[in-house]
Amino acid sequence: DDRTQADPNESAPSYQSGYGSVPGFGGPSSVSEQLRESNESRQSMYQFDTLQRVGRPWFDWKRRMNEDHGFTIGGNAYWLYQGSSGSIGDEDEAFGGIYRLQGSWTLFGRGSGHTGRLEWRVENRSEAFTDLAPASLSAELGVAALNSGFGYSDNFDTDLAVFNWTQGFADNRVGVAIGRLAFDAYLDAFPFQTFSRGFINRSFLLNPTLATTGIGALGIVAKGYISEQVWIGGQIYDGNAVSGDFDWDTFDQHEWLQSLEIGWTPSFDRRNKDRVQFTWWEKDARREAGVPAGKGWAVSAAYQLTEQWQPFLRFGHSDGGAGVAAEDAASIGVEMKPRMDQAWSIGLGWARPSRKTHGRGLDDEYVVETSYKFQLSPNFSLTPDLQYIRDPAKNPDENHAWVFGLRAILTL
């Protein structure tokens, strides 16, 4: 019965509702991958048997819907509190949340290697209890490129942020997604490019040299394996999309974010853990917004050495256009699991702020981040986090800043 607790000595996870067979496409923050990851029967520090009995009907219903109709659903909530030193202004605290209800419905080719499914996600991001969301705290610290609360914004209204058709071919080794897309699920997709792992700073979540667009941009992504180990891909998005805003009009401006990629993995089955990839991107000028065109490239690599150790490296370069945070950036780090219900993460990042975005004469920024994740129950974790940011570029009066964080994650 794959609803039981995962065996810490087994590498293959079990699942509370049988979502291990859900076909995937995209990185760890994609709908399908997040549904599967959130449904794992994790080893935890405490069992909370009463809560497990109360929640069992929900997971059993999810199992039946998947088995009978190919319909999957899940909810995720992320809460982050941060306190800091070295603030320019009066604010030195922030609290915010990210809330997602998401699912997929496999309507074509269930059980085959050419599945077609509808994916959706309703999402909200907002601040609470304080005047700032964590993503805005970096501005108070004078940080230009290495946002200390990346993604936890206060201007992401409740929105149908993902609504697309994803079609697989050739045993799902080739895929196409078209519709409203979360660009960060596909662009330079990377094992640590998710809110569910140990890092919070942008240096480790999304390469600061990459151009971005809104979550929910209209677009199309195509990726596929040309051998057992090598894949290629391309994608294009509406370059003017706004997160939390269901607005089709920006598509008519015909200003695009586009990219090509090539990657290597030891085998198709290890693609989510062991990979090296190169991404080239280009973004058109946004005339109404007054943002110049830009282009650049990024490299990301990660490898699961053992069940306990997974190091990574990523770096990138841009010409500074397209509103990017940095012209050059690099980060290195590792996640280590001393126990299967705990994870320690530590990383070092560097970025040279974009002169076109932030102005000239700014210092390079550095960050050291470490966190320790406690899986308190199969569906709830708590992660203390500490960041040391050296030389905040827009705060010449301070040569460093400390940011302490406490993050909670609930999966249903």
mmCIF file of C-alpha atoms in Angstrom:
data_model
loop_
_atom_site.group_PDB
_atom_site.id
_atom_site.type_symbol
_atom_site.label_atom_id
_atom_site.label_comp_id
_atom_site.label_asym_id
_atom_site.label_seq_id
_atom_site.Cartn_x
_atom_site.Cartn_y
_atom_site.Cartn_z
ATOM 1 C CA ASP A 1 0.000 0.000 0.000
ATOM 2 C CA ASP A 2 1.791 3.167 -1.125
ATOM 3 C CA ARG A 3 -0.036 5.250 1.459
ATOM 4 C CA THR A 4 2.290 3.995 4.173
ATOM 5 C CA GLN A 5 5.279 5.919 5.423
ATOM 6 C CA ALA A 6 8.318 5.847 3.159
ATOM 7 C CA ASP A 7 11.126 3.468 4.061
ATOM 8 C CA PRO A 8 14.222 5.612 4.752
ATOM 9 C CA ASN A 9 16.417 2.925 3.168
ATOM 10 C CA GLU A 10 14.532 2.911 -0.136
ATOM 11 C CA SER A 11 15.366 5.359 -2.895
ATOM 12 C CA ALA A 12 11.991 4.973 -4.630
ATOM 13 C CA PRO A 13 9.353 7.055 -2.792
ATOM 14 C CA SER A 14 5.804 5.961 -2.043
ATOM 15 C CA TYR A 15 2.756 8.197 -2.414
ATOM 16 C CA GLN A 16 -0.275 9.050 -0.315
ATOM 17 C CA SER A 17 -2.652 8.992 -3.293
ATOM 18 C CA GLY A 18 -0.695 7.058 -5.885
ATOM 19 C CA TYR A 19 0.584 10.114 -7.755
ATOM 20 C CA GLY A 20 3.924 8.488 -8.545
ATOM 21 C CA SER A 21 2.647 7.545 -12.007
ATOM 22 C CA VAL A 22 1.454 11.060 -12.904
ATOM 23 C CA PRO A 23 3.251 12.036 -16.140
ATOM 24 C CA GLY A 24 5.616 14.963 -15.679
ATOM 25 C CA PHE A 25 6.855 17.798 -17.852
ATOM 26 C CA GLY A 26 8.897 20.777 -16.712
ATOM 27 C CA GLY A 27 10.917 21.480 -13.590
ATOM 28 C CA PRO A 28 10.074 20.942 -9.909
ATOM 29 C CA SER A 29 7.763 23.978 -9.780
ATOM 30 C CA SER A 30 5.565 22.715 -12.659
ATOM 31 C CA VAL A 31 2.044 21.551 -11.822
ATOM 32 C CA SER A 32 2.655 17.865 -12.501
ATOM 33 C CA GLU A 33 5.993 17.690 -10.690
ATOM 34 C CA GLN A 34 4.678 19.614 -7.687
ATOM 35 C CA LEU A 35 1.615 17.365 -7.441
ATOM 36 C CA ARG A 36 3.865 14.324 -7.361
ATOM 37 C CA GLU A 37 6.400 15.790 -4.922
ATOM 38 C CA SER A 38 3.707 17.030 -2.535
ATOM 39 C CA ASN A 39 2.013 13.617 -2.538
ATOM 40 C CA GLU A 40 5.077 11.708 -1.357
ATOM 41 C CA SER A 41 4.685 9.691 1.859
ATOM 42 C CA ARG A 42 7.576 11.412 3.592
ATOM 43 C CA GLN A 43 9.341 10.144 6.630
ATOM 44 C CA SER A 44 8.631 12.656 9.400
ATOM 45 C CA MET A 45 9.717 13.429 12.931
ATOM 46 C CA TYR A 46 6.191 12.920 14.293
ATOM 47 C CA GLN A 47 3.235 10.911 13.040
ATOM 48 C CA PHE A 48 0.234 12.802 14.511
ATOM 49 C CA ASP A 49 -1.934 9.694 14.069
ATOM 50 C CA THR A 50 -5.169 11.565 14.717
ATOM 51 C CA LEU A 51 -4.430 14.098 11.986
ATOM 52 C CA GLN A 52 -3.442 11.289 9.624
ATOM 53 C CA ARG A 53 -6.792 9.551 10.234
ATOM 54 C CA VAL A 54 -8.679 12.804 9.672
ATOM 55 C CA GLY A 55 -6.819 13.443 6.418
ATOM 56 C CA ARG A 56 -7.033 9.861 5.095
ATOM 57 C CA PRO A 57 -10.476 10.295 3.388
ATOM 58 C CA TRP A 58 -9.117 13.270 1.421
ATOM 59 C CA PHE A 59 -6.112 11.323 0.126
ATOM 60 C CA ASP A 60 -8.251 8.236 -0.549
ATOM 61 C CA TRP A 61 -10.667 10.355 -2.608
ATOM 62 C CA LYS A 62 -7.737 11.782 -4.549
ATOM 63 C CA ARG A 63 -6.533 8.254 -5.246
ATOM 64 C CA ARG A 64 -9.934 7.175 -6.588
ATOM 65 C CA MET A 65 -10.253 10.245 -8.808
ATOM 66 C CA ASN A 66 -6.838 9.590 -10.279
ATOM 67 C CA GLU A 67 -7.416 5.872 -10.829
ATOM 68 C CA ASP A 68 -10.945 6.238 -12.220
ATOM 69 C CA HIS A 69 -10.728 9.500 -14.157
ATOM 70 C CA GLY A 70 -7.078 10.572 -14.435
ATOM 71 C CA PHE A 71 -7.891 13.645 -12.316
ATOM 72 C CA THR A 72 -5.317 14.871 -9.784
ATOM 73 C CA ILE A 73 -5.531 17.779 -7.358
ATOM 74 C CA GLY A 74 -3.461 19.244 -4.551
ATOM 75 C CA GLY A 75 -3.015 22.297 -2.377
ATOM 76 C CA ASN A 76 0.185 23.978 -1.187
ATOM 77 C CA ALA A 77 0.718 26.833 1.229
ATOM 78 C CA TYR A 78 4.072 28.507 1.924
ATOM 79 C CA TRP A 79 4.484 31.050 4.728
ATOM 80 C CA LEU A 80 7.670 33.044 5.278
ATOM 81 C CA TYR A 81 8.636 35.422 8.091
ATOM 82 C CA GLN A 82 11.857 37.425 7.786
ATOM 83 C CA GLY A 83 13.618 39.829 10.114
ATOM 84 C CA SER A 84 16.701 41.802 9.123
ATOM 85 C CA SER A 85 19.484 44.135 10.146
ATOM 86 C CA GLY A 86 20.945 46.998 8.126
ATOM 87 C CA SER A 87 17.685 48.418 6.766
ATOM 88 C CA ILE A 88 17.739 51.774 4.967
ATOM 89 C CA GLY A 89 14.240 52.699 6.093
ATOM 90 C CA ASP A 90 11.986 51.935 9.033
ATOM 91 C CA GLU A 91 10.926 48.441 7.960
ATOM 92 C CA ASP A 92 13.023 45.471 9.009
ATOM 93 C CA GLU A 93 10.396 42.705 9.135
ATOM 94 C CA ALA A 94 8.286 40.971 6.516
ATOM 95 C CA PHE A 95 5.734 38.191 6.366
ATOM 96 C CA GLY A 96 3.996 36.727 3.354
ATOM 97 C CA GLY A 97 2.426 33.649 1.870
ATOM 98 C CA ILE A 98 2.077 31.766 -1.394
ATOM 99 C CA TYR A 99 -1.112 29.749 -1.843
ATOM 100 C CA ARG A 100 -1.750 27.262 -4.638
ATOM 101 C CA LEU A 101 -4.617 24.999 -5.600
ATOM 102 C CA GLN A 102 -3.637 23.019 -8.662
ATOM 103 C CA GLY A 103 -4.404 19.909 -10.625
ATOM 104 C CA SER A 104 -4.300 18.026 -13.891
ATOM 105 C CA TRP A 105 -6.792 15.977 -15.869
ATOM 106 C CA THR A 106 -5.403 13.363 -18.238
ATOM 107 C CA LEU A 107 -7.967 13.188 -21.034
ATOM 108 C CA PHE A 108 -5.968 11.423 -23.711
ATOM 109 C CA GLY A 109 -3.764 8.322 -23.732
ATOM 110 C CA ARG A 110 -3.970 7.365 -20.050
ATOM 111 C CA GLY A 111 -1.502 4.598 -19.322
ATOM 112 C CA SER A 112 0.276 5.152 -22.629
ATOM 113 C CA GLY A 113 3.441 6.981 -23.593
ATOM 114 C CA HIS A 114 1.582 9.819 -25.335
ATOM 115 C CA THR A 115 -0.589 11.311 -22.606
ATOM 116 C CA GLY A 116 -2.488 14.548 -23.119
ATOM 117 C CA ARG A 117 -3.707 16.504 -20.119
ATOM 118 C CA LEU A 118 -5.126 19.805 -18.962
ATOM 119 C CA GLU A 119 -3.107 21.479 -16.213
ATOM 120 C CA TRP A 120 -4.325 24.338 -14.025
ATOM 121 C CA ARG A 121 -3.272 26.331 -10.985
ATOM 122 C CA VAL A 122 -5.078 29.008 -8.979
ATOM 123 C CA GLU A 123 -2.523 31.079 -7.071
ATOM 124 C CA ASN A 124 -2.312 34.003 -4.666
ATOM 125 C CA ARG A 125 0.700 35.695 -3.096
ATOM 126 C CA SER A 126 0.312 38.369 -0.442
ATOM 127 C CA GLU A 127 1.731 39.919 2.697
ATOM 128 C CA ALA A 128 0.208 39.478 6.162
ATOM 129 C CA PHE A 129 0.701 40.902 9.676
ATOM 130 C CA THR A 130 3.450 43.306 8.507
ATOM 131 C CA ASP A 131 3.661 46.180 6.034
ATOM 132 C CA LEU A 132 6.017 44.274 3.739
ATOM 133 C CA ALA A 133 6.072 41.000 1.881
ATOM 134 C CA PRO A 134 9.483 39.263 1.974
ATOM 135 C CA ALA A 135 10.198 40.074 -1.696
ATOM 136 C CA SER A 136 9.995 43.795 -0.793
ATOM 137 C CA LEU A 137 12.324 43.548 2.189
ATOM 138 C CA SER A 138 15.383 43.459 -0.083
ATOM 139 C CA ALA A 139 14.630 47.002 -1.273
ATOM 140 C CA GLU A 140 14.660 48.152 2.366
ATOM 141 C CA LEU A 141 18.105 46.570 2.691
ATOM 142 C CA GLY A 142 19.415 48.159 -0.505
ATOM 143 C CA VAL A 143 19.866 44.808 -2.238
ATOM 144 C CA ALA A 144 19.810 45.042 -6.035
ATOM 145 C CA ALA A 145 20.241 41.547 -7.529
ATOM 146 C CA LEU A 146 20.140 38.959 -4.730
ATOM 147 C CA ASN A 147 16.556 39.233 -3.487
ATOM 148 C CA SER A 148 16.388 37.679 -0.018
ATOM 149 C CA GLY A 149 12.689 36.729 -0.181
ATOM 150 C CA PHE A 150 12.320 35.975 -3.867
ATOM 151 C CA GLY A 151 8.812 35.073 -5.002
ATOM 152 C CA TYR A 152 7.010 36.054 -1.799
ATOM 153 C CA SER A 153 5.430 39.193 -3.275
ATOM 154 C CA ASP A 154 2.459 41.335 -2.305
ATOM 155 C CA ASN A 155 1.159 42.173 -5.804
ATOM 156 C CA PHE A 156 0.008 38.731 -6.999
ATOM 157 C CA ASP A 157 -3.783 38.756 -6.803
ATOM 158 C CA THR A 158 -5.743 35.506 -6.926
ATOM 159 C CA ASP A 159 -5.437 34.331 -10.514
ATOM 160 C CA LEU A 160 -5.780 31.322 -12.779
ATOM 161 C CA ALA A 161 -2.018 31.472 -13.134
ATOM 162 C CA VAL A 162 -1.629 28.209 -15.079
ATOM 163 C CA PHE A 163 -4.066 26.832 -17.638
ATOM 164 C CA ASN A 164 -2.516 24.808 -20.424
ATOM 165 C CA TRP A 165 -2.633 21.663 -22.475
ATOM 166 C CA THR A 166 0.414 19.421 -22.121
ATOM 167 C CA GLN A 167 0.939 16.666 -24.673
ATOM 168 C CA GLY A 168 3.496 13.894 -24.403
ATOM 169 C CA PHE A 169 4.947 11.759 -27.186
ATOM 170 C CA ALA A 170 7.426 8.878 -27.505
ATOM 171 C CA ASP A 171 6.885 7.407 -24.024
ATOM 172 C CA ASN A 172 6.594 10.976 -22.703
ATOM 173 C CA ARG A 173 10.227 11.685 -23.616
ATOM 174 C CA VAL A 174 8.988 14.513 -25.823
ATOM 175 C CA GLY A 175 6.482 17.095 -24.629
ATOM 176 C CA VAL A 176 4.700 20.273 -25.647
ATOM 177 C CA ALA A 177 2.824 22.677 -23.357
ATOM 178 C CA ILE A 178 0.692 25.530 -24.699
ATOM 179 C CA GLY A 179 -1.512 28.051 -22.915
ATOM 180 C CA ARG A 180 -1.061 30.122 -19.756
ATOM 181 C CA LEU A 181 2.272 28.981 -18.371
ATOM 182 C CA ALA A 182 4.477 29.519 -15.335
ATOM 183 C CA PHE A 183 7.704 30.381 -17.165
ATOM 184 C CA ASP A 184 9.895 29.463 -14.173
ATOM 185 C CA ALA A 185 8.713 25.850 -14.451
ATOM 186 C CA TYR A 186 10.487 25.512 -17.815
ATOM 187 C CA LEU A 187 13.113 28.258 -18.243
ATOM 188 C CA ASP A 188 16.462 26.939 -16.955
ATOM 189 C CA ALA A 189 14.436 24.394 -14.903
ATOM 190 C CA PHE A 190 16.626 23.093 -12.122
ATOM 191 C CA PRO A 191 16.227 20.760 -9.075
ATOM 192 C CA PHE A 192 16.459 23.670 -6.608
ATOM 193 C CA GLN A 193 14.235 26.025 -8.630
ATOM 194 C CA THR A 194 11.289 25.523 -6.285
ATOM 195 C CA PHE A 195 9.921 26.975 -3.046
ATOM 196 C CA SER A 196 9.937 23.475 -1.511
ATOM 197 C CA ARG A 197 13.717 23.049 -1.075
ATOM 198 C CA GLY A 198 16.015 24.756 1.397
ATOM 199 C CA PHE A 199 16.885 28.033 -0.362
ATOM 200 C CA ILE A 200 14.995 31.349 -0.368
ATOM 201 C CA ASN A 201 17.453 33.836 -1.927
ATOM 202 C CA ARG A 202 17.083 34.410 -5.663
ATOM 203 C CA SER A 203 20.729 33.483 -6.209
ATOM 204 C CA PHE A 204 19.730 29.837 -5.761
ATOM 205 C CA LEU A 205 16.089 29.858 -6.913
ATOM 206 C CA LEU A 206 16.211 31.645 -10.285
ATOM 207 C CA ASN A 207 19.392 32.786 -11.992
ATOM 208 C CA PRO A 208 19.610 36.615 -11.538
ATOM 209 C CA THR A 209 20.898 37.029 -15.108
ATOM 210 C CA LEU A 210 17.723 35.544 -16.641
ATOM 211 C CA ALA A 211 14.978 37.727 -18.065
ATOM 212 C CA THR A 212 11.515 37.063 -16.650
ATOM 213 C CA THR A 213 7.888 37.653 -17.484
ATOM 214 C CA GLY A 214 4.662 37.289 -15.546
ATOM 215 C CA ILE A 215 3.489 33.983 -14.098
ATOM 216 C CA GLY A 216 0.590 33.054 -16.352
ATOM 217 C CA ALA A 217 2.139 34.307 -19.589
ATOM 218 C CA LEU A 218 0.660 32.985 -22.810
ATOM 219 C CA GLY A 219 3.252 30.798 -24.459
ATOM 220 C CA ILE A 220 4.423 27.471 -25.771
ATOM 221 C CA VAL A 221 7.201 25.111 -24.643
ATOM 222 C CA ALA A 222 8.602 22.104 -26.496
ATOM 223 C CA LYS A 223 11.301 19.786 -25.174
ATOM 224 C CA GLY A 224 12.407 16.300 -26.091
ATOM 225 C CA TYR A 225 15.152 13.710 -25.783
ATOM 226 C CA ILE A 226 17.209 13.072 -28.892
ATOM 227 C CA SER A 227 19.060 10.236 -27.128
ATOM 228 C CA GLU A 228 18.884 8.462 -23.776
ATOM 229 C CA GLN A 229 20.973 11.234 -22.227
ATOM 230 C CA VAL A 230 20.581 14.436 -24.270
ATOM 231 C CA TRP A 231 17.546 16.684 -24.645
ATOM 232 C CA ILE A 232 16.879 19.901 -26.527
ATOM 233 C CA GLY A 233 14.094 22.430 -26.126
ATOM 234 C CA GLY A 234 12.678 25.811 -26.979
ATOM 235 C CA GLN A 235 10.060 28.144 -25.529
ATOM 236 C CA ILE A 236 8.425 31.502 -26.174
ATOM 237 C CA TYR A 237 6.262 33.646 -23.887
ATOM 238 C CA ASP A 238 4.389 36.924 -23.916
ATOM 239 C CA GLY A 239 7.069 39.290 -22.627
ATOM 240 C CA ASN A 240 4.587 41.745 -21.069
ATOM 241 C CA ALA A 241 2.542 39.362 -18.909
ATOM 242 C CA VAL A 242 1.863 40.471 -15.331
ATOM 243 C CA SER A 243 1.721 38.018 -12.440
ATOM 244 C CA GLY A 244 -1.684 37.878 -10.795
ATOM 245 C CA ASP A 245 -3.402 39.627 -13.709
ATOM 246 C CA PHE A 246 -5.491 37.692 -16.251
ATOM 247 C CA ASP A 247 -4.916 40.122 -19.113
ATOM 248 C CA TRP A 248 -4.840 38.957 -22.731
ATOM 249 C CA ASP A 249 -4.187 42.427 -24.183
ATOM 250 C CA THR A 250 -0.426 42.325 -23.583
ATOM 251 C CA PHE A 251 -0.179 39.452 -26.075
ATOM 252 C CA ASP A 252 -1.134 41.896 -28.857
ATOM 253 C CA GLN A 253 2.068 43.885 -28.308
ATOM 254 C CA HIS A 254 4.068 41.028 -29.868
ATOM 255 C CA GLU A 255 7.042 41.404 -27.553
ATOM 256 C CA TRP A 256 8.477 38.040 -26.591
ATOM 257 C CA LEU A 257 10.727 36.223 -24.173
ATOM 258 C CA GLN A 258 12.228 33.242 -25.982
ATOM 259 C CA SER A 259 14.913 30.667 -25.274
ATOM 260 C CA LEU A 260 16.674 27.546 -26.520
ATOM 261 C CA GLU A 261 18.305 24.895 -24.358
ATOM 262 C CA ILE A 262 20.348 21.717 -24.495
ATOM 263 C CA GLY A 263 20.965 19.394 -21.570
ATOM 264 C CA TRP A 264 22.517 16.133 -20.466
ATOM 265 C CA THR A 265 21.539 13.578 -17.821
ATOM 266 C CA PRO A 266 23.026 10.133 -17.093
ATOM 267 C CA SER A 267 19.672 8.524 -17.919
ATOM 268 C CA PHE A 268 16.073 9.557 -18.492
ATOM 269 C CA ASP A 269 15.048 8.175 -15.084
ATOM 270 C CA ARG A 270 17.592 10.416 -13.301
ATOM 271 C CA ARG A 271 16.706 13.625 -15.140
ATOM 272 C CA ASN A 272 15.112 15.296 -12.095
ATOM 273 C CA LYS A 273 18.206 14.877 -9.917
ATOM 274 C CA ASP A 274 21.269 14.681 -12.166
ATOM 275 C CA ARG A 275 21.563 17.165 -15.024
ATOM 276 C CA VAL A 276 23.717 19.737 -16.770
ATOM 277 C CA GLN A 277 22.015 22.270 -19.049
ATOM 278 C CA PHE A 278 22.800 25.332 -21.135
ATOM 279 C CA THR A 279 20.093 27.942 -21.813
ATOM 280 C CA TRP A 280 20.276 30.813 -24.303
ATOM 281 C CA TRP A 281 17.576 33.476 -24.048
ATOM 282 C CA GLU A 282 16.523 36.719 -25.706
ATOM 283 C CA LYS A 283 13.793 39.217 -24.851
ATOM 284 C CA ASP A 284 12.374 41.971 -27.036
ATOM 285 C CA ALA A 285 12.301 45.588 -25.948
ATOM 286 C CA ARG A 286 9.113 46.481 -24.067
ATOM 287 C CA ARG A 287 8.293 49.779 -25.741
ATOM 288 C CA GLU A 288 5.409 50.955 -23.547
ATOM 289 C CA ALA A 289 7.266 50.018 -20.349
ATOM 290 C CA GLY A 290 10.499 51.627 -21.576
ATOM 291 C CA VAL A 291 12.590 48.494 -20.972
ATOM 292 C CA PRO A 292 15.380 47.772 -23.487
ATOM 293 C CA ALA A 293 15.885 44.441 -25.229
ATOM 294 C CA GLY A 294 18.274 41.937 -23.722
ATOM 295 C CA LYS A 295 19.896 38.557 -24.178
ATOM 296 C CA GLY A 296 22.127 36.172 -22.314
ATOM 297 C CA TRP A 297 22.852 32.604 -21.307
ATOM 298 C CA ALA A 298 22.847 30.404 -18.215
ATOM 299 C CA VAL A 299 24.350 27.099 -17.107
ATOM 300 C CA SER A 300 22.973 24.914 -14.325
ATOM 301 C CA ALA A 301 24.265 21.596 -12.982
ATOM 302 C CA ALA A 302 23.243 19.310 -10.137
ATOM 303 C CA TYR A 303 24.124 15.741 -9.197
ATOM 304 C CA GLN A 304 22.746 13.401 -6.540
ATOM 305 C CA LEU A 305 25.988 11.895 -5.196
ATOM 306 C CA THR A 306 24.263 9.724 -2.594
ATOM 307 C CA GLU A 307 20.857 9.542 -0.965
ATOM 308 C CA GLN A 308 22.128 12.229 1.452
ATOM 309 C CA TRP A 309 24.225 14.593 -0.700
ATOM 310 C CA GLN A 310 23.220 16.717 -3.696
ATOM 311 C CA PRO A 311 25.595 19.533 -4.740
ATOM 312 C CA PHE A 312 24.852 22.090 -7.471
ATOM 313 C CA LEU A 313 26.439 24.850 -9.501
ATOM 314 C CA ARG A 314 24.914 27.524 -11.695
ATOM 315 C CA PHE A 315 26.159 30.670 -13.428
ATOM 316 C CA GLY A 316 25.086 33.021 -16.165
ATOM 317 C CA HIS A 317 25.775 36.167 -18.169
ATOM 318 C CA SER A 318 23.576 38.828 -19.776
ATOM 319 C CA ASP A 319 24.024 42.128 -21.559
ATOM 320 C CA GLY A 320 22.087 43.780 -18.737
ATOM 321 C CA GLY A 321 18.968 44.504 -20.810
ATOM 322 C CA ALA A 322 15.395 43.218 -20.498
ATOM 323 C CA GLY A 323 15.165 44.402 -16.889
ATOM 324 C CA VAL A 324 17.413 41.621 -15.591
ATOM 325 C CA ALA A 325 18.723 41.851 -12.046
ATOM 326 C CA ALA A 326 22.345 41.045 -12.894
ATOM 327 C CA GLU A 327 24.855 41.057 -15.746
ATOM 328 C CA ASP A 328 26.860 38.187 -14.268
ATOM 329 C CA ALA A 329 26.044 35.762 -11.476
ATOM 330 C CA ALA A 330 27.197 32.465 -10.016
ATOM 331 C CA SER A 331 26.172 30.235 -7.134
ATOM 332 C CA ILE A 332 27.289 26.963 -5.624
ATOM 333 C CA GLY A 333 25.829 24.903 -2.824
ATOM 334 C CA VAL A 334 24.764 21.564 -1.442
ATOM 335 C CA GLU A 335 21.812 19.912 0.239
ATOM 336 C CA MET A 336 22.642 17.251 2.823
ATOM 337 C CA LYS A 337 20.162 14.971 4.597
ATOM 338 C CA PRO A 338 21.541 13.752 7.938
ATOM 339 C CA ARG A 339 18.172 12.017 8.353
ATOM 340 C CA MET A 340 15.413 11.420 5.845
ATOM 341 C CA ASP A 341 13.112 13.757 7.799
ATOM 342 C CA GLN A 342 15.640 16.608 7.889
ATOM 343 C CA ALA A 343 17.678 18.528 5.300
ATOM 344 C CA TRP A 344 20.535 20.993 5.722
ATOM 345 C CA SER A 345 21.283 23.404 2.851
ATOM 346 C CA ILE A 346 24.144 25.853 2.397
ATOM 347 C CA GLY A 347 25.102 27.967 -0.595
ATOM 348 C CA LEU A 348 27.314 30.833 -1.722
ATOM 349 C CA GLY A 349 26.172 33.287 -4.393
ATOM 350 C CA TRP A 350 27.585 36.305 -6.234
ATOM 351 C CA ALA A 351 26.058 38.791 -8.672
ATOM 352 C CA ARG A 352 27.117 41.906 -10.576
ATOM 353 C CA PRO A 353 24.000 44.153 -10.709
ATOM 354 C CA SER A 354 22.795 45.212 -14.147
ATOM 355 C CA ARG A 355 23.813 48.784 -14.958
ATOM 356 C CA LYS A 356 20.872 49.157 -17.357
ATOM 357 C CA THR A 357 18.409 48.124 -14.634
ATOM 358 C CA HIS A 358 19.940 49.544 -11.448
ATOM 359 C CA GLY A 359 22.357 52.219 -12.640
ATOM 360 C CA ARG A 360 26.131 52.460 -12.825
ATOM 361 C CA GLY A 361 28.746 52.356 -10.105
ATOM 362 C CA LEU A 362 27.192 49.628 -7.952
ATOM 363 C CA ASP A 363 29.229 47.091 -6.018
ATOM 364 C CA ASP A 364 29.029 43.363 -6.627
ATOM 365 C CA GLU A 365 26.799 41.549 -4.138
ATOM 366 C CA TYR A 366 27.510 38.302 -2.273
ATOM 367 C CA VAL A 367 25.293 36.035 -0.222
ATOM 368 C CA VAL A 368 25.793 33.058 2.053
ATOM 369 C CA GLU A 369 22.588 31.231 2.891
ATOM 370 C CA THR A 370 22.017 28.248 5.136
ATOM 371 C CA SER A 371 18.834 26.558 6.309
ATOM 372 C CA TYR A 372 17.678 23.427 8.125
ATOM 373 C CA LYS A 373 14.392 21.813 7.139
ATOM 374 C CA PHE A 374 12.445 19.803 9.708
ATOM 375 C CA GLN A 375 9.735 17.543 8.256
ATOM 376 C CA LEU A 376 7.511 17.637 11.326
ATOM 377 C CA SER A 377 4.720 15.570 9.765
ATOM 378 C CA PRO A 378 4.234 13.951 6.345
ATOM 379 C CA ASN A 379 2.488 17.125 5.149
ATOM 380 C CA PHE A 380 4.044 19.948 7.205
ATOM 381 C CA SER A 381 7.609 21.237 7.460
ATOM 382 C CA LEU A 382 9.374 24.084 9.227
ATOM 383 C CA THR A 383 12.637 25.635 7.989
ATOM 384 C CA PRO A 384 14.777 28.197 9.862
ATOM 385 C CA ASP A 385 16.914 30.151 7.389
ATOM 386 C CA LEU A 386 19.830 32.580 7.726
ATOM 387 C CA GLN A 387 21.295 34.825 5.011
ATOM 388 C CA TYR A 388 24.407 36.989 5.163
ATOM 389 C CA ILE A 389 24.431 39.529 2.314
ATOM 390 C CA ARG A 390 27.729 41.298 1.670
ATOM 391 C CA ASP A 391 27.821 44.768 0.076
ATOM 392 C CA PRO A 392 24.153 45.548 -0.616
ATOM 393 C CA ALA A 393 24.633 47.555 -3.812
ATOM 394 C CA LYS A 394 22.080 50.290 -3.104
ATOM 395 C CA ASN A 395 23.017 50.822 0.541
ATOM 396 C CA PRO A 396 26.521 52.356 0.546
ATOM 397 C CA ASP A 397 26.299 53.093 4.273
ATOM 398 C CA GLU A 398 26.196 49.375 5.134
ATOM 399 C CA ASN A 399 28.677 46.749 4.025
ATOM 400 C CA HIS A 400 26.474 43.829 5.030
ATOM 401 C CA ALA A 401 22.995 42.761 6.082
ATOM 402 C CA TRP A 402 21.638 39.787 8.002
ATOM 403 C CA VAL A 403 18.282 38.213 7.191
ATOM 404 C CA PHE A 404 16.739 35.592 9.443
ATOM 405 C CA GLY A 405 13.773 33.643 8.140
ATOM 406 C CA LEU A 406 11.322 31.014 9.270
ATOM 407 C CA ARG A 407 9.334 29.195 6.591
ATOM 408 C CA ALA A 408 6.448 26.764 6.925
ATOM 409 C CA ILE A 409 5.063 24.533 4.163
ATOM 410 C CA LEU A 410 1.722 22.706 4.186
ATOM 411 C CA THR A 411 0.812 20.210 1.444
ATOM 412 C CA LEU A 412 -2.608 18.669 0.943
#
